[in-house]
C-alpha positions as semicolon CSV with decimal commas, in nm:
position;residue;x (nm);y (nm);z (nm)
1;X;3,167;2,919;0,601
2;X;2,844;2,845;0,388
3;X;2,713;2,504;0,535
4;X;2,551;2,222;0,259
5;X;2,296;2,088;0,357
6;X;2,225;1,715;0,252
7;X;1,909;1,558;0,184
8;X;1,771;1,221;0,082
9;X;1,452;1,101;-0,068
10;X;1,216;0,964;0,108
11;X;1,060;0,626;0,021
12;X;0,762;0,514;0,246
13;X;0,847;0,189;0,083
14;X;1,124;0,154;0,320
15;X;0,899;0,208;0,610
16;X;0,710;-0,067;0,495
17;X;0,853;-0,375;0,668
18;X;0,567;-0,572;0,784
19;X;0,200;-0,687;0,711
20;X;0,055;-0,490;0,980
21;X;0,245;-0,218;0,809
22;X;0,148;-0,279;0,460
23;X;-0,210;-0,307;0,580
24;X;-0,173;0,020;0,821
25;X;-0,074;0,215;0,534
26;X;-0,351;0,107;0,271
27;X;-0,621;0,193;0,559
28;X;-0,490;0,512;0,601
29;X;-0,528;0,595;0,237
30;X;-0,842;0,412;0,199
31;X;-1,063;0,578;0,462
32;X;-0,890;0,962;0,311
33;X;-1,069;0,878;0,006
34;X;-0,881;1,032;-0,275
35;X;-0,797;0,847;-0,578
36;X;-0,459;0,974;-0,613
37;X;-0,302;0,906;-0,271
38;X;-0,490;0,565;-0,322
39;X;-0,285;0,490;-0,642
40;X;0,003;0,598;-0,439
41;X;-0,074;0,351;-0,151
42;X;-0,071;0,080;-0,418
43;X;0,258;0,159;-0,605
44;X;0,445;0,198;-0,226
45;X;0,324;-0,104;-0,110
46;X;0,421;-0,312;-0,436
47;X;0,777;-0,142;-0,409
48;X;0,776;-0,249;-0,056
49;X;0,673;-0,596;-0,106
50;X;0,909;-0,628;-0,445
51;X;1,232;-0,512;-0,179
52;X;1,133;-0,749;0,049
53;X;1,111;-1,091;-0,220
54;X;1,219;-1,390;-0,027
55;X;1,046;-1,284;0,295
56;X;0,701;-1,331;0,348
57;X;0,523;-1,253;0,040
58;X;0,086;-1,092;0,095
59;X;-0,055;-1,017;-0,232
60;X;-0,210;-0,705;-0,264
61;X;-0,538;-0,854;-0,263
62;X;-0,467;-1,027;0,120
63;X;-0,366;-0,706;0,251
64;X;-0,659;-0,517;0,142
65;X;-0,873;-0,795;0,244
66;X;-0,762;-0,693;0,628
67;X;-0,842;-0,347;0,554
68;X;-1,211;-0,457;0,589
69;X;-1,294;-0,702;0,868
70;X;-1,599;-0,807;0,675
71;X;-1,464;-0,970;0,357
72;X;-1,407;-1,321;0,381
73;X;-1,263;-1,374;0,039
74;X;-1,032;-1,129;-0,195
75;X;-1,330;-1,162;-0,461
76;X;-1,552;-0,986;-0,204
77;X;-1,321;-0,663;-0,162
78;X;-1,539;-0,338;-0,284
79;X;-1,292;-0,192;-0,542
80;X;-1,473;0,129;-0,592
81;X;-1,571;0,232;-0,946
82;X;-1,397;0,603;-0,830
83;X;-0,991;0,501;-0,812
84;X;-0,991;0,422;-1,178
85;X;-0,828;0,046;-1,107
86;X;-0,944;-0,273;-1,234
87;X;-0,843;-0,599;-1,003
88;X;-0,662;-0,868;-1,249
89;X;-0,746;-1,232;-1,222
C-alpha cells in the first residue's frame, strides 16, 4: 500500500510569540544583509504581531529599535537606503 504523505505550510509567523522573538528574528535578517529576506522579516513579523492583537502590541519601529543597542529613539534607527523601504510617520 502506497503511503500519502501530508504536509503543512510553514509560517514563521507562528513561531513568533514573543518580543524577544520578534526582535531575534529581525536581527537575524538584519546582520544577513539581503534586501529580500529583510522584506520577509518585516511581513512575518507584522503577521505575527496582527495574530497576536489583544496581547502585547511592539510596533515595528520598537522592535527594531532593540536590534541596535545604540538607538535611543525609533527616529534614530538607520533604515538603509539598500532594502527599498521608506519608514511612515
Amino acid at each position: 500500500m502506497k503511503r500519502t504523505e501530508q504536509w503543512s505550510r510553514f509560517d514563521a509567523a507562528d513561531c513568533l510569540v514573543t518580543e524577544a522573538d520578534m526582535v531575534a528574528y529581525l536581527q537575524a535578517a538584519l546582520e544577513d544583509g539581503d534586501p529580500a529576506l529583510l522584506t520577509a522579516a518585516f511581513e512575518d513579523v507584522e503577521r505575527a504581531r496582527a495574530k497576536l492583537r489583544g496581547q502585547p502590541h511592539y510596533t515595528l519601529e520598537e522592535l527594531l529599535a532593540r536590534c541596535d543597542p545604540s538607538v535611543t529613539a525609533a527616529s534614530e534607527i538607520d533604515w538603509g537606503s539598500d532594502v527599498g523601504l521608506e519608514r511612515f510617520e
